[in-house]
Coordinates of N, CA and C in Angstrom, one line a residue:
X1371 N 43.3 -2.8 14.6 CA 43.3 -1.5 15.2 C 41.8 -0.9 15.0
X1372 N 41.1 -0.5 16.0 CA 39.8 0.0 15.9 C 39.7 1.3 15.2
X1373 N 38.7 1.5 14.4 CA 38.5 2.8 13.7 C 37.1 3.2 14.0
X1374 N 36.9 4.5 14.2 CA 35.5 5.1 14.4 C 35.0 5.6 13.1
X1375 N 33.8 5.2 12.7 CA 33.2 5.5 11.4 C 31.8 5.8 11.6
X1376 N 31.3 6.7 10.6 CA 29.9 6.9 10.5 C 29.3 6.0 9.5
X1377 N 28.4 5.1 9.9 CA 27.8 4.1 9.0 C 26.3 4.2 9.1
X1378 N 25.6 3.8 8.0 CA 24.2 3.7 8.0 C 23.7 2.4 8.4
X1379 N 22.8 2.3 9.3 CA 22.2 1.1 9.8 C 20.9 0.9 9.1
X1380 N 20.7 -0.3 8.5 CA 19.5 -0.6 7.7 C 18.5 -1.4 8.6
X1381 N 17.3 -0.9 8.6 CA 16.2 -1.6 9.3 C 15.0 -1.6 8.5
X1382 N 14.1 -2.5 8.7 CA 12.8 -2.5 8.0 C 11.8 -1.7 8.8
X1383 N 11.2 -0.7 8.1 CA 10.2 0.2 8.6 C 8.9 0.0 7.9
X1384 N 7.8 0.5 8.5 CA 6.5 0.4 7.9 C 5.8 1.8 8.0
X1385 N 4.9 2.0 7.1 CA 4.1 3.2 7.1 C 2.7 2.7 6.7
X1386 N 1.6 3.3 7.3 CA 0.3 2.9 7.0 C -0.5 4.0 6.2
X1387 N -1.5 3.6 5.5 CA -2.3 4.6 4.7 C -3.7 4.0 4.5
X1388 N -4.6 4.9 4.2 CA -6.0 4.5 3.9 C -6.4 5.1 2.6
X1389 N -6.9 4.3 1.7 CA -7.4 4.8 0.4 C -8.8 4.3 0.3
X1390 N -9.7 5.2 -0.2 CA -11.1 4.9 -0.4 C -11.4 5.0 -1.9
X1391 N -12.3 4.1 -2.3 CA -12.8 4.2 -3.7 C -14.3 3.8 -3.7
X1392 N -15.1 4.5 -4.4 CA -16.5 4.3 -4.4 C -16.9 4.1 -5.9
X1393 N -17.7 3.1 -6.2 CA -18.2 2.8 -7.5 C -19.7 2.6 -7.5
X1394 N -20.4 2.9 -8.6 CA -21.9 2.7 -8.7 C -22.1 1.6 -9.8
X1395 N -22.2 0.4 -9.3 CA -22.3 -0.7 -10.3 C -23.8 -0.9 -10.8
X1396 N -23.9 -1.6 -11.9 CA -25.3 -1.8 -12.4 C -25.3 -3.3 -12.7
X1397 N -26.4 -4.0 -12.2 CA -27.5 -3.5 -11.4 C -27.1 -3.1 -10.0
X1398 N -28.1 -2.4 -9.4 CA -27.8 -1.8 -8.0 C -27.6 -3.0 -7.1
X1399 N -26.6 -2.9 -6.3 CA -26.3 -4.0 -5.3 C -27.2 -4.0 -4.1
X1400 N -27.7 -5.2 -3.7 CA -28.5 -5.3 -2.5 C -27.7 -6.0 -1.4
X1401 N -26.8 -6.9 -1.7 CA -25.9 -7.5 -0.7 C -24.6 -7.9 -1.3
X1402 N -23.6 -7.9 -0.5 CA -22.2 -8.3 -0.9 C -22.0 -9.8 -0.7
X1403 N -21.3 -10.4 -1.6 CA -21.0 -11.8 -1.5 C -19.5 -12.0 -1.2
X1404 N -19.2 -12.7 -0.1 CA -17.8 -12.9 0.2 C -17.1 -11.6 0.7
X1405 N -15.8 -11.6 0.4 CA -14.9 -10.5 0.8 C -14.3 -9.9 -0.5
X1406 N -13.9 -8.6 -0.4 CA -13.3 -8.0 -1.5 C -11.9 -8.5 -1.7
X1407 N -11.4 -8.4 -3.0 CA -10.0 -8.8 -3.3 C -9.3 -7.5 -3.9
X1408 N -8.1 -7.3 -3.5 CA -7.3 -6.2 -3.9 C -6.0 -6.6 -4.5
X1409 N -5.7 -6.2 -5.7 CA -4.4 -6.5 -6.4 C -3.6 -5.2 -6.4
X1410 N -2.4 -5.2 -5.8 CA -1.5 -4.1 -5.8 C -0.5 -4.2 -6.9
X1411 N -0.3 -3.2 -7.7 CA 0.8 -3.2 -8.8 C 1.3 -1.8 -9.0
X1412 N 2.4 -1.7 -9.7 CA 2.9 -0.4 -10.1 C 3.3 0.5 -8.9
X1413 N 4.1 -0.1 -8.0 CA 4.6 0.7 -6.8 C 5.6 1.8 -7.4
X1414 N 5.4 3.0 -7.0 CA 6.2 4.1 -7.4 C 6.9 4.6 -6.2
X1415 N 8.3 4.7 -6.2 CA 9.0 5.2 -5.1 C 9.8 6.4 -5.5
X1416 N 9.8 7.4 -4.6 CA 10.5 8.7 -4.7 C 11.4 8.8 -3.5
X1417 N 12.6 8.2 -3.5 CA 13.5 8.2 -2.4 C 14.0 9.6 -2.1
X1418 N 14.2 10.5 -3.1 CA 14.6 11.8 -2.8 C 13.7 12.6 -1.9
X1419 N 12.4 12.4 -2.1 CA 11.4 13.1 -1.3 C 10.7 12.2 -0.2
X1420 N 11.3 11.0 0.0 CA 10.8 10.0 1.0 C 9.4 9.7 0.9
X1421 N 8.9 9.3 -0.3 CA 7.5 8.9 -0.4 C 7.3 7.8 -1.4
X1422 N 6.2 7.2 -1.4 CA 5.8 6.1 -2.3 C 4.3 6.1 -2.5
X1423 N 3.9 5.5 -3.6 CA 2.5 5.3 -3.8 C 2.3 4.0 -4.7
X1424 N 1.1 3.5 -4.8 CA 0.8 2.3 -5.5 C -0.5 2.4 -6.3
X1425 N -0.5 1.5 -7.3 CA -1.8 1.4 -8.1 C -2.5 0.2 -7.6
X1426 N -3.8 0.1 -7.7 CA -4.6 -1.0 -7.2 C -5.8 -1.3 -8.1
X1427 N -6.2 -2.5 -8.0 CA -7.5 -3.0 -8.6 C -8.2 -3.7 -7.5
X1428 N -9.4 -3.3 -7.1 CA -10.2 -3.9 -6.0 C -11.5 -4.3 -6.6
X1429 N -12.0 -5.5 -6.2 CA -13.3 -5.9 -6.7 C -14.0 -6.9 -5.8
X1430 N -15.3 -7.0 -5.9 CA -16.1 -7.9 -5.1 C -17.4 -8.2 -5.8
X1431 N -17.8 -9.5 -5.6 CA -19.1 -9.9 -6.2 C -20.2 -9.5 -5.3
X1432 N -21.4 -9.2 -5.9 CA -22.5 -8.7 -5.1 C -23.8 -9.3 -5.8
X1433 N -24.9 -9.3 -5.0 CA -26.2 -9.7 -5.5 C -27.1 -8.5 -5.5
X1434 N -27.9 -8.4 -6.6 CA -28.9 -7.4 -6.8 C -30.2 -7.9 -6.2
X1435 N -31.2 -6.9 -6.1 CA -32.5 -7.3 -5.5 C -33.2 -8.4 -6.3
X1436 N -33.0 -8.4 -7.7 CA -33.6 -9.4 -8.5 C -32.8 -10.7 -8.5
X1437 N -31.9 -10.9 -7.6 CA -31.1 -12.1 -7.4 C -30.0 -12.3 -8.5
X1438 N -29.8 -11.4 -9.4 CA -28.7 -11.5 -10.3 C -27.4 -11.1 -9.6
X1439 N -26.3 -11.5 -10.1 CA -25.0 -11.2 -9.5 C -24.2 -10.3 -10.4
X1440 N -23.4 -9.6 -9.8 CA -22.5 -8.7 -10.6 C -21.2 -8.5 -9.8
X1441 N -20.3 -7.8 -10.4 CA -19.0 -7.5 -9.8 C -18.8 -6.0 -9.8
X1442 N -18.5 -5.5 -8.6 CA -18.2 -4.1 -8.4 C -16.7 -4.0 -8.4
X1443 N -16.1 -3.1 -9.2 CA -14.6 -3.0 -9.2 C -14.2 -1.6 -9.3
X1444 N -13.1 -1.3 -8.8 CA -12.5 0.1 -8.9 C -11.0 -0.1 -9.0
X1445 N -10.4 0.9 -9.7 CA -9.0 0.9 -9.8 C -8.5 2.4 -9.7
X1446 N -7.2 2.5 -9.3 CA -6.7 3.9 -9.2 C -5.3 3.8 -8.6
X1447 N -4.9 5.0 -8.1 CA -3.6 5.2 -7.5 C -3.8 5.8 -6.1
X1448 N -3.1 5.3 -5.1 CA -3.1 5.8 -3.8 C -2.5 7.2 -3.7
X1449 N -2.7 7.9 -2.6 CA -2.0 9.2 -2.4 C -0.6 8.8 -2.0
X1450 N 0.3 9.8 -2.1 CA 1.7 9.6 -1.7 C 1.7 9.2 -0.2
X1451 N 2.5 8.2 0.2 CA 2.7 7.8 1.6 C 4.1 8.2 2.0
X1452 N 4.2 8.8 3.1 CA 5.5 9.3 3.6 C 6.3 8.1 4.1
X1453 N 7.5 7.9 3.7 CA 8.4 6.8 4.1 C 9.7 7.4 4.6
X1454 N 9.7 8.0 5.8 CA 10.9 8.8 6.2 C 12.1 7.9 6.4
X1455 N 13.3 8.4 6.0 CA 14.6 7.7 6.2 C 14.8 6.6 5.2
X1456 N 14.0 6.5 4.1 CA 14.1 5.4 3.1 C 15.5 5.4 2.5
X1457 N 16.0 4.2 2.4 CA 17.3 4.0 1.8 C 17.3 4.5 0.3
X1458 N 18.2 5.3 -0.1 CA 18.3 5.7 -1.5 C 18.9 4.7 -2.4
X1459 N 19.7 3.8 -1.8 CA 20.4 2.8 -2.6 C 19.5 1.5 -2.8
X1460 N 18.9 1.1 -1.7 CA 18.1 -0.2 -1.7 C 16.8 0.1 -0.9
X1461 N 15.8 0.8 -1.6 CA 14.6 1.1 -0.8 C 13.7 -0.1 -0.5
X1462 N 13.8 -1.2 -1.3 CA 13.0 -2.4 -1.0 C 11.6 -2.1 -0.6
X1463 N 10.9 -1.4 -1.4 CA 9.5 -1.0 -1.0 C 8.5 -2.1 -1.5
X1464 N 7.6 -2.5 -0.6 CA 6.5 -3.4 -0.9 C 5.3 -2.9 -0.2
X1465 N 4.1 -3.3 -0.7 CA 2.8 -2.8 -0.2 C 1.9 -4.0 0.0
X1466 N 1.3 -4.1 1.1 CA 0.2 -5.1 1.3 C -1.1 -4.3 1.7
X1467 N -2.2 -4.8 1.2 CA -3.5 -4.1 1.4 C -4.5 -5.0 2.0
X1468 N -5.3 -4.5 3.0 CA -6.4 -5.2 3.5 C -7.7 -4.4 3.1
X1469 N -8.5 -5.0 2.2 CA -9.6 -4.3 1.7 C -10.9 -4.6 2.5
X1470 N -11.8 -3.7 2.7 CA -13.1 -3.9 3.2 C -14.1 -3.2 2.3
X1471 N -15.4 -3.6 2.4 CA -16.4 -2.9 1.5 C -17.7 -2.8 2.2
X1472 N -18.5 -1.9 1.8 CA -19.8 -1.7 2.3 C -20.7 -1.2 1.2
X1473 N -22.0 -1.4 1.3 CA -23.0 -0.8 0.4 C -23.5 0.5 1.0
X1474 N -23.5 1.5 0.2 CA -24.0 2.8 0.6 C -24.9 3.3 -0.5
X1475 N -26.2 3.2 -0.3 CA -27.1 3.6 -1.3 C -27.0 2.7 -2.5
X1476 N -26.7 3.3 -3.7 CA -26.6 2.6 -4.9 C -25.1 2.2 -5.2
X1477 N -24.2 2.5 -4.3 CA -22.8 2.3 -4.6 C -22.2 1.3 -3.6
X1478 N -21.0 0.9 -4.0 CA -20.1 0.1 -3.2 C -18.9 0.9 -2.8
X1479 N -18.6 1.0 -1.5 CA -17.5 1.8 -1.1 C -16.4 0.8 -0.6
X1480 N -15.2 0.9 -1.2 CA -14.1 0.1 -0.8 C -13.1 1.0 0.1
X1481 N -12.7 0.4 1.2 CA -11.6 1.0 2.0 C -10.4 0.1 2.0
X1482 N -9.3 0.7 1.6 CA -8.0 -0.1 1.5 C -7.1 0.4 2.5
X1483 N -6.8 -0.5 3.5 CA -5.9 -0.2 4.6 C -4.5 -0.8 4.1
X1484 N -3.6 0.2 3.7 CA -2.3 -0.2 3.2 C -1.2 -0.2 4.2
X1485 N -0.3 -1.1 4.1 CA 1.0 -1.1 4.9 C 2.1 -1.2 3.9
X1486 N 2.9 -0.1 3.9 CA 4.1 0.0 3.1 C 5.3 -0.3 3.9
X1487 N 6.0 -1.4 3.5 CA 7.3 -1.8 4.1 C 8.4 -1.3 3.3
X1488 N 9.5 -0.9 3.9 CA 10.7 -0.4 3.2 C 11.9 -0.4 4.1
X1489 N 13.1 -0.3 3.4 CA 14.3 -0.3 4.1 C 14.6 1.2 4.5
X1490 N 14.8 1.3 5.8 CA 15.1 2.7 6.4 C 16.6 2.7 6.9
X1491 N 17.3 3.7 6.6 CA 18.7 3.8 7.0 C 18.8 5.0 8.0
X1492 N 19.6 4.7 9.1 CA 19.8 5.7 10.1 C 21.3 5.8 10.3
X1493 N 21.9 7.0 10.2 CA 23.4 7.0 10.5 C 23.7 6.9 12.0
X1494 N 24.9 6.4 12.2 CA 25.3 6.2 13.6 C 26.9 6.2 13.6
X1495 N 27.4 6.4 14.7 CA 28.9 6.3 14.9 C 29.2 5.0 15.5
X1496 N 30.1 4.2 14.9 CA 30.5 2.9 15.3 C 32.0 2.7 15.3
X1497 N 32.4 1.8 16.2 CA 33.8 1.5 16.2 C 33.9 0.2 15.4
X1498 N 34.8 0.2 14.4 CA 35.0 -0.9 13.5 C 36.4 -1.5 13.7
X1499 N 36.5 -2.8 13.9 CA 37.8 -3.5 14.0 C 38.3 -3.8 12.6
X1500 N 39.5 -3.5 12.3 CA 40.1 -3.8 11.0 C 40.7 -5.2 11.1
X1501 N 40.8 -5.9 10.1 CA 41.4 -7.3 10.1 C 42.7 -7.3 9.4

């Protein structure tokens, strides 16, 4: 016998964010070596307010004018990212970051393009067959 019910449908959703971090390393960087690396940790989820944030450590090797090398690094916490419709029971939040970097004067500026994936639930009316 079919029954009409209101059920939550779970889907995977994403939200994007941009975080910037600037550091002034010593010695002063003249050129960047390779690509920056970003480690994401400490994801904080607030399902009641539909938001999340993450902590990060980003770093890159550079060369100074006198040909010595150094590492520019920054760490911090992103701003809150809106994750509308996030599941309160199984949010399954994960974050991946694509870092880029540039030299600006005496500093290294890191730009972190983040993608937050999570389980989103949407209510709907469905006909369910009983067995």
